[in-house]
Coordinates of C-alpha atoms and ligand atoms in Angstrom, one line a residue:
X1 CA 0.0 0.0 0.0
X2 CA 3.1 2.1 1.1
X3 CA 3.6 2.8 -2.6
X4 CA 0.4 3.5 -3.9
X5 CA -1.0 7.1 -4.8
X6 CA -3.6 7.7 -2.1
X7 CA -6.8 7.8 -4.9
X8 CA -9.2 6.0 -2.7
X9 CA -10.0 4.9 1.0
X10 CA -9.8 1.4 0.7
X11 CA -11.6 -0.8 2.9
X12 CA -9.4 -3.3 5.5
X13 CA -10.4 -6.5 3.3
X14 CA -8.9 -8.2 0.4
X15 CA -10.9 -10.6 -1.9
X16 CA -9.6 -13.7 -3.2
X17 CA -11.7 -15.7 -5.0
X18 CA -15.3 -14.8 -6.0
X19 CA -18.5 -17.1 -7.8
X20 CA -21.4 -15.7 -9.1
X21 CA -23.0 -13.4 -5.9
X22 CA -20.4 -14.3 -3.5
X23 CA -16.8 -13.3 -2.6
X24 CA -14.4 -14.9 -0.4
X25 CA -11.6 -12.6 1.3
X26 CA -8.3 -14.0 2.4
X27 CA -9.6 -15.5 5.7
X28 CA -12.4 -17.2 4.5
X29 CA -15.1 -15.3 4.8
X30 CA -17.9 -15.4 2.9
X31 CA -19.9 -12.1 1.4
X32 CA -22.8 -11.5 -0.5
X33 CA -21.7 -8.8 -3.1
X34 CA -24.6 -6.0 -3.7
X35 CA -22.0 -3.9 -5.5
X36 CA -20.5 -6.2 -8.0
X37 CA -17.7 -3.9 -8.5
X38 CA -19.3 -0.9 -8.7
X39 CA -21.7 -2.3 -11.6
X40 CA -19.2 -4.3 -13.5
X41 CA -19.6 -8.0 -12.5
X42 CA -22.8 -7.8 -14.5
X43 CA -23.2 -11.7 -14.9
X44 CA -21.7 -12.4 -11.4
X45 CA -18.3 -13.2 -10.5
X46 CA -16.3 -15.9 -13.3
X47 CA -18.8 -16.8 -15.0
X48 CA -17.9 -19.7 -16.4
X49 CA -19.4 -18.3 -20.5
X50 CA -17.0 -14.8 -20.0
X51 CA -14.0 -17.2 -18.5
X52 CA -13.5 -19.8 -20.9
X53 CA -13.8 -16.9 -23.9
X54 CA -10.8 -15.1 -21.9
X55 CA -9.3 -18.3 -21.4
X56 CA -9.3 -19.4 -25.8
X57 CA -8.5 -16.0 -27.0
X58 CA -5.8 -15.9 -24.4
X59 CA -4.0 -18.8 -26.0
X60 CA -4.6 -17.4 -29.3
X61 CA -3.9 -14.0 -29.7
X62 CA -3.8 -10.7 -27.0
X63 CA -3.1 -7.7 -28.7
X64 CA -2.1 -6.0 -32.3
X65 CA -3.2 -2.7 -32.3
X66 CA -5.8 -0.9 -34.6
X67 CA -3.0 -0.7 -37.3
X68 CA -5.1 -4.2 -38.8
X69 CA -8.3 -5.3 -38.6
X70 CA -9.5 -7.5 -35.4
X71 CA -12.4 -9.3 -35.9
X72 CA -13.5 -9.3 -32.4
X73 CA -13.7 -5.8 -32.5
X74 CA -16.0 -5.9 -35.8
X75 CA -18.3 -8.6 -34.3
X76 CA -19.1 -6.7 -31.0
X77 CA -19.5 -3.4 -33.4
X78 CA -22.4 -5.4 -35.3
X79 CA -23.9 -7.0 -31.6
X80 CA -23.7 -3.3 -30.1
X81 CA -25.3 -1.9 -33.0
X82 CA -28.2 -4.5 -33.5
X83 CA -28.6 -4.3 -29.7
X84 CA -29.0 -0.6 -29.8
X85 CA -29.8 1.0 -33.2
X86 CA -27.1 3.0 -33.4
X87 CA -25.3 2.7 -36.9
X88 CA -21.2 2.9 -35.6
X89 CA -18.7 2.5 -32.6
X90 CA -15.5 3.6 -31.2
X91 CA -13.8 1.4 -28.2
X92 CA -11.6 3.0 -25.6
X93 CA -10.8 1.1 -22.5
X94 CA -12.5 3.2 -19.6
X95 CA -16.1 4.8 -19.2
X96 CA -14.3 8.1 -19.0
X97 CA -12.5 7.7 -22.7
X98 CA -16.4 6.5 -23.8
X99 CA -17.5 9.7 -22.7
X100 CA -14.3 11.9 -24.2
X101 CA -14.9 10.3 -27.5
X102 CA -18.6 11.6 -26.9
X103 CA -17.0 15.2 -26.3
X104 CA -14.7 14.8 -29.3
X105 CA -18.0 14.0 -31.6
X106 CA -20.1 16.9 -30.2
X107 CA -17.2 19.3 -30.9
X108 CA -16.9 18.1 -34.4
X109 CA -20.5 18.2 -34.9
X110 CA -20.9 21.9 -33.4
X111 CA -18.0 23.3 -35.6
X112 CA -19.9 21.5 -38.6
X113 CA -22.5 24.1 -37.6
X114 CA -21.0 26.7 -38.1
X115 CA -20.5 27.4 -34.4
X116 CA -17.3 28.8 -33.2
X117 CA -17.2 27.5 -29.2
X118 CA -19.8 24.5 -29.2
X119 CA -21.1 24.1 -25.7
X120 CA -22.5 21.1 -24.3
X121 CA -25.1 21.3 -22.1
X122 CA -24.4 19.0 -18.9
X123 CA -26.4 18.5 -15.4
X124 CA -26.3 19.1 -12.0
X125 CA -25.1 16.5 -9.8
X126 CA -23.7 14.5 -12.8
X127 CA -20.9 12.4 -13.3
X128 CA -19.1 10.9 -16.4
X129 CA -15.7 9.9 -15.1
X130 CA -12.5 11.6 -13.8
X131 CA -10.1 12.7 -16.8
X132 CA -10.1 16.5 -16.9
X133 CA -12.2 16.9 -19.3
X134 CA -14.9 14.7 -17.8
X135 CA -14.6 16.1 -14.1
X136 CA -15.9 19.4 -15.8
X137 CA -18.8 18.0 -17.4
X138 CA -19.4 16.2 -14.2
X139 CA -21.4 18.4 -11.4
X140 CA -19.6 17.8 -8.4
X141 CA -17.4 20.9 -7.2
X142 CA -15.3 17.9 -4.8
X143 CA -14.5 16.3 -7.9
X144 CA -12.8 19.5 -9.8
X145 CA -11.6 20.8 -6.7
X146 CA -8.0 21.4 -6.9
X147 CA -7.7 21.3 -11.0
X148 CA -8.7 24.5 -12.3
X149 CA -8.5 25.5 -14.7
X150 CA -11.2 23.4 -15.5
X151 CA -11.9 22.2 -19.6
X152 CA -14.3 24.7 -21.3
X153 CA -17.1 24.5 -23.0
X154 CA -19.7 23.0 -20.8
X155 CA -23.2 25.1 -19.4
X156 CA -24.9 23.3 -16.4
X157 CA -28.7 22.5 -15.7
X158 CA -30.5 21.1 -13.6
X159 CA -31.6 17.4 -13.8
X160 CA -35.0 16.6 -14.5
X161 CA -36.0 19.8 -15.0
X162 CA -37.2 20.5 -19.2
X163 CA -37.8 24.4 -18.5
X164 CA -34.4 24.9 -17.9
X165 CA -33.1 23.5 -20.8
X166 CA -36.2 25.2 -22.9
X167 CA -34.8 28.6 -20.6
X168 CA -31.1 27.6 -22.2
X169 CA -32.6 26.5 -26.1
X170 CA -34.1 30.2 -26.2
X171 CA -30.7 32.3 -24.4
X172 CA -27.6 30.1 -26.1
X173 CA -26.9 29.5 -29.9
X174 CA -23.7 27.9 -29.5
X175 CA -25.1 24.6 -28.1
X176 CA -24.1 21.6 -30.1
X177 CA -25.1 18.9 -27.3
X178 CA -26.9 17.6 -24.3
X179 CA -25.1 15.2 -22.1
X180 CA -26.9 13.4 -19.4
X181 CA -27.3 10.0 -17.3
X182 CA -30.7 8.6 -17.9
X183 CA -29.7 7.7 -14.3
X184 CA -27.9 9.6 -12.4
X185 CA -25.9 6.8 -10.4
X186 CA -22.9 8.4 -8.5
X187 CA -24.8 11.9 -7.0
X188 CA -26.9 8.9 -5.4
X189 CA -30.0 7.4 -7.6
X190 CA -31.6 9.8 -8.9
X191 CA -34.3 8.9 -11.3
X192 CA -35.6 11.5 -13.4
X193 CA -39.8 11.5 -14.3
X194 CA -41.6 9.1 -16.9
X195 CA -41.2 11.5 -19.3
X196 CA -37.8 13.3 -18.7
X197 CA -35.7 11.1 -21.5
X198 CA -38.3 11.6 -24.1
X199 CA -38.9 15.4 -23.4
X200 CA -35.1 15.7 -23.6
X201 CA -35.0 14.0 -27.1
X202 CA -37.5 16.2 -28.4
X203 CA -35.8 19.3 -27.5
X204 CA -32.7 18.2 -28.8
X205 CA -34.6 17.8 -32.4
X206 CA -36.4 21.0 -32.2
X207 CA -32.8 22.2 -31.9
X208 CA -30.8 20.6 -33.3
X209 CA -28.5 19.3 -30.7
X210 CA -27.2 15.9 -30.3
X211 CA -28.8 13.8 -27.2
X212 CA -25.6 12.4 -25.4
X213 CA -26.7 9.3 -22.7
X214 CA -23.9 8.2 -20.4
X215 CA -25.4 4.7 -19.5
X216 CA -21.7 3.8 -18.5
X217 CA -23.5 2.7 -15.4
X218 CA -27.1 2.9 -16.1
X219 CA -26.1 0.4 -19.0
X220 CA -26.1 -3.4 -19.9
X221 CA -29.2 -4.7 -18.3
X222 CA -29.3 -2.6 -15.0
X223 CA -32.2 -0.8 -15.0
X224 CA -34.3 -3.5 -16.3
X225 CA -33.6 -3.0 -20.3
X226 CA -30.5 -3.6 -21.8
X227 CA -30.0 0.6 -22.2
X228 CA -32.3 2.7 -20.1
X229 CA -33.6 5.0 -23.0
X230 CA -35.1 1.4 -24.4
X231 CA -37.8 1.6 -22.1
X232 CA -38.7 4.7 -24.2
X233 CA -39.5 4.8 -28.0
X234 CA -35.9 7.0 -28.4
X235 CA -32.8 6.9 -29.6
X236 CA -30.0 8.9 -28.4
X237 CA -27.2 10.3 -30.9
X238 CA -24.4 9.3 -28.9
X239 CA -24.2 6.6 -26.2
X240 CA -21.4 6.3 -24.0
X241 CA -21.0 2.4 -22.3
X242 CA -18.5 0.8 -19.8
X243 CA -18.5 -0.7 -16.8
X244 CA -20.6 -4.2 -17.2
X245 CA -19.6 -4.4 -21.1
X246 CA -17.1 -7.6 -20.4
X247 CA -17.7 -8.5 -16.7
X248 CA -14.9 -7.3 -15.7
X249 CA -12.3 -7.0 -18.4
X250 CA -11.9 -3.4 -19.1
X251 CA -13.5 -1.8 -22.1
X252 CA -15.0 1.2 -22.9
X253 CA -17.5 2.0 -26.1
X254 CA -18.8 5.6 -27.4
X255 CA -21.7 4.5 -30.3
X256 CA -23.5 7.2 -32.4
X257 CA -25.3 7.3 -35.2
X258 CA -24.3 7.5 -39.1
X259 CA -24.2 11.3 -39.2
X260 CA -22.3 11.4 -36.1
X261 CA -19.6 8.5 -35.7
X262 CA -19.1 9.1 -39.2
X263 CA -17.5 12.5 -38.2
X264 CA -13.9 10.8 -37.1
X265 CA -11.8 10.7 -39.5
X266 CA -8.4 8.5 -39.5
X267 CA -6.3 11.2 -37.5
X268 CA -8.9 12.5 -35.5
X269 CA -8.9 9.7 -32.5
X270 CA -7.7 6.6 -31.7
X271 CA -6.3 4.2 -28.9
X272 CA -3.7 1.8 -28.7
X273 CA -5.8 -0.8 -26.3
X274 CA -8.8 0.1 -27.5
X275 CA -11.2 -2.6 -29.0
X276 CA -8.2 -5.4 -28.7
X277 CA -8.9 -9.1 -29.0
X278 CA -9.1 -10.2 -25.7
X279 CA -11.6 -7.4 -24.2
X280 CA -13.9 -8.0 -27.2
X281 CA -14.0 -11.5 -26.6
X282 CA -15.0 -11.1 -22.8
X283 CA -17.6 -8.4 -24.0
X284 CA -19.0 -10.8 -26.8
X285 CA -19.3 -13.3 -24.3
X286 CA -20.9 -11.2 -21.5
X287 CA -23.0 -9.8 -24.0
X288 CA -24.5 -13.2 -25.4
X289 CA -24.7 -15.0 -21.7
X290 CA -26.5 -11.2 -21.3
X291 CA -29.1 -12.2 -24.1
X292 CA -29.0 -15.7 -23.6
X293 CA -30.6 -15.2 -20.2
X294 CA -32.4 -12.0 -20.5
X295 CA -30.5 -11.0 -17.9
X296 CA -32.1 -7.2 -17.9
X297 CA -36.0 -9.0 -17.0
X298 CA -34.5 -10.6 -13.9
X299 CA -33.0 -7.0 -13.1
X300 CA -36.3 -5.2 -13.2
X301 CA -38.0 -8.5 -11.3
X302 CA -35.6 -8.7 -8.9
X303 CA -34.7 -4.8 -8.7
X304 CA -38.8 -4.4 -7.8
X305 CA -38.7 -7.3 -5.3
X306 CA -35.8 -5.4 -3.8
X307 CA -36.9 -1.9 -3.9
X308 CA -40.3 -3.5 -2.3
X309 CA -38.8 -5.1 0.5
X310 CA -36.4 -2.1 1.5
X311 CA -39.4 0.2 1.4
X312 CA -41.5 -1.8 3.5
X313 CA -38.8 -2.7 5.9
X314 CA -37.5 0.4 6.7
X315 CA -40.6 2.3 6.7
X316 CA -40.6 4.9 9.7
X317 CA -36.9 4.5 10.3
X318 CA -35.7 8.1 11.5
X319 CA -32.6 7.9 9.8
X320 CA -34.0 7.3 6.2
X321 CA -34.2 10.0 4.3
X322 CA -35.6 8.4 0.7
X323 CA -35.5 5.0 -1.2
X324 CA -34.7 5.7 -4.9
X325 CA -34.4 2.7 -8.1
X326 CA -35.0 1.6 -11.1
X327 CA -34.2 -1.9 -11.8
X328 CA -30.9 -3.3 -9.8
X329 CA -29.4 0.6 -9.4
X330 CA -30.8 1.4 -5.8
X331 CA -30.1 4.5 -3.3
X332 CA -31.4 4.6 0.7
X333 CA -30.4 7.4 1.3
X334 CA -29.4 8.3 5.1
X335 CA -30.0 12.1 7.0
X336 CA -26.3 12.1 7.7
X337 CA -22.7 11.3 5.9
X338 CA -22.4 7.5 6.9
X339 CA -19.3 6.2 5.2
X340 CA -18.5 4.7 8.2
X341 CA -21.7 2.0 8.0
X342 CA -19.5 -0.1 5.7
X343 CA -17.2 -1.6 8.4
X344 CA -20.7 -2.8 9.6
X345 CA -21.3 -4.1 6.3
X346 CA -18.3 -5.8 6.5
X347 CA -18.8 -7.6 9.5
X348 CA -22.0 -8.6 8.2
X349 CA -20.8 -9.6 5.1
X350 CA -23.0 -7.7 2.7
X351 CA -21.0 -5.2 0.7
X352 CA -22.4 -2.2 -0.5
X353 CA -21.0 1.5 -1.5
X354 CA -21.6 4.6 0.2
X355 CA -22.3 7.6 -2.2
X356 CA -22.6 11.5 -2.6
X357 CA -21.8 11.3 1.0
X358 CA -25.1 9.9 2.5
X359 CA -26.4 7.5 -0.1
X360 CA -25.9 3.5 0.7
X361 CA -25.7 2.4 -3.4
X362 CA -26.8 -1.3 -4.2
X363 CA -25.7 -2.6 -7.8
X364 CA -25.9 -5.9 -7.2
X365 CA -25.0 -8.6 -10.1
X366 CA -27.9 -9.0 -12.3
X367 CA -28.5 -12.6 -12.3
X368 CA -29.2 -12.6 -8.3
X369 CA -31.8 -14.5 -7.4
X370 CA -34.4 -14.2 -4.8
X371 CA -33.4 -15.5 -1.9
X372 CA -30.4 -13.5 -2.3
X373 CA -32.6 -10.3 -2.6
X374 CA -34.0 -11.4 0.7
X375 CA -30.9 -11.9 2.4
X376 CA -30.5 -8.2 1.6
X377 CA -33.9 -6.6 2.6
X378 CA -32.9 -9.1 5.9
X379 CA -29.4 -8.1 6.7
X380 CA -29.2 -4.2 5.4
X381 CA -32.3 -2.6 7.5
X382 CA -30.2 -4.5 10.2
X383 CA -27.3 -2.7 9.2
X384 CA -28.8 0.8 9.4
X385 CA -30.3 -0.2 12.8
X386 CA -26.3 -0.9 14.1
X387 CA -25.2 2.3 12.3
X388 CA -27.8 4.6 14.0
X389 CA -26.9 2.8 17.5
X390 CA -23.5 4.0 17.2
X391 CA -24.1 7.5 16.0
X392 CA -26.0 7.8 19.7
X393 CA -22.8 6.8 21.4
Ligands
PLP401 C1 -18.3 5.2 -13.7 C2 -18.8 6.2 -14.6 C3 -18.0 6.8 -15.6 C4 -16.5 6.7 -15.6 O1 -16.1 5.4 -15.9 P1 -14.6 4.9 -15.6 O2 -14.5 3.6 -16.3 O3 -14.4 4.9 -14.2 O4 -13.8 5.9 -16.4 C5 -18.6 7.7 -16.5 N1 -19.9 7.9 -16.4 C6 -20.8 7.3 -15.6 C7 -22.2 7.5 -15.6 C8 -20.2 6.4 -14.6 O5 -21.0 5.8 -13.7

């Protein structure tokens, strides 16, 4: 630990071994994982589809660079775009890179225009990863505190809220793009009205701006479709995905239609890991166990069940301040900062996150099962009750 860069409190626990819901730390112990690495472990930990893909490409071939053509990379191009209706794809490694690529487009797109210093319009409370350009798009002053100056070019709105973007459409010329999480997942769970997604499309046609989602967490089966805007009749311009893509092995993807991904040029972008054999062959694999199982109906099912049972559970408990989901992306949100309710967790063995400061986040693998989703609504209200006990002492 001695010689790594102090990025993150890190909990007093190492994992070593992991199967589908549960992980094992170094002692033994055995945890139900409600996070799955902060949305990742989509299909649950080594599944055994995602593994032995990882396994045969890795005795074929790892790595050649986007000087050739890699046919991994081409196949997962035609599943993402039959799987989402957009027409093309760029892979980066990160959900960050996913979402700079997205910048990169609208910039392109608002010079196309005509207009001199596109702006992007971006939300409160949002965030789309940690690069610089992506911690000023994001809404959280913690985040960009310390790395001014901050990358232009962005005007912030609040989320869920169509007059102030109809306020912005009828002040501002120079916007090429709207950027948003059809989720917001790390400000907490914040799930915007029926409506929001569709309201936001419209607007973007009446004026011409491209509609940007970030479903780098909302994404791959979470909220209870495979993307989030597919519970609407929409389709965004540019989609930015990450995180569960290949269970684990990392890989980012920015998709956009024709008109759009057809504004990168050779020259204009590129990456040297990006879209390489071995993280399209997880992804392909994590995306057809994905299909294979309809993995995002069991998320809704079981995100319902779970959202239910929380509810009802914690009803009148003075320290909860709101219950917030859709699908397997869930919030409790607490009346104080209670970072310190993981150790309980831990001991426990139910691990969770703590966001935005007072928000306990559950993202739990999507092919959890009911009895697990009861262990949870059992052992978290149990949890809170501990937590608020020693907050009296
Ligand atoms: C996690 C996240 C990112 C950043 O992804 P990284 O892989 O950490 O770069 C971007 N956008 C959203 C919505 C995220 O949740």
């Amino acid at each position: 630990m001695d010689h790594l860069m102090n990025t993150y409190r890190r909990l007093p626990i190492t994992f070593e071994r992991g199967e589908g819901v549960w992980l094992w730390d170094t002692d033994g112990n055995k945890y139900l994982d409600a996070l799955a690495g902060i949305a990742v472990t989509v299909l649950g930990h080594t599944n055994p589809v995602v593994t032995t893909a990882i396994q045969q490409q890795a005795t074929k071939l790892l790595h050649t660079s986007n000087l050739y053509q890699i046919k991994n990379q081409m196949t997962l191009g035609d599943t993402l775009c039959r799987l989402t209706g957009l027409d093309q794809v760029f892979f980066c490694n990160s959900g960050a890179e996913a979402v700079e690529a997205a910048l990169k487009l609208t910039r392109l797109y608002g010079h196309k225009k005509g207009i001199e210093f596109p702006q992007v319009v971006v939300m409160q409370n949002s965030f789309h990863g940690r690069t610089l350009a992506t911690i000023a798009a994001g809404g959280n002053k913690k985040v960009q505190a310390g790395f001014e100056p901050l990358f232009p070019g962005f005007i912030r709105s609040p989320f869920n809220d169509i007059p102030a973007l109809e306020n912005i459409a009828e002040n501002n010329n120079m916007i090429a793009a709207v950027l948003l999480e059809p989720v917001q997942g790390e400000s907490g769970i914040q799930v915007p009205d029926e409506d929001y997604l569709t309201q936001v499309r419209a607007l973007c046609d009446k004026n011409g701006w491209l509609m940007v989602l970030d479903e780098v967490q909302s994404g791959m089966g979470r909220t209870g479709t495979l993307f989030a805007y597919q519970a609407k009749n929409i389709l965004p311009d540019i989609l930015t995905v990450a995180k569960g893509l290949a269970n684990g092995v990392p890989i980012g993807a920015c998709l956009a239609k024709e008109n759009v991904g057809a504004l990168f040029q050779p020259g204009n972008h590129g990456s040297t890991f990006g879209g390489n054999p071995l993280a399209c062959a997880a992804a392909l694999a994590t995306l057809k166990e994905m299909e294979t199982l309809k993995l995002w109906e069991n998320a809704k099912e079981q995100g319902n069940n779970l959202l239910k049972g929380l509810k009802e559970k914690l009803k009148g408990n003075p320290n909860v301040v709101a219950i917030r989901g859709k699908g397997l992306m869930i919030g409790i949100e607490l009346d104080r900062a209670c970072r310190d309710i993981l150790n309980l967790g831990l001991a426990k063995r139910l691990l969770f996150s703590v966001t935005n400061e007072t928000v306990i986040r559950l993202l739990p693998p999507l092919i959890i099962n009911s009895e697990q989703v009861q262990m949870i609504i059992d052992i978290l209200p149990e949890i809170i009750k501990e937590w608020h006990k020693s907050q009296q002492q």
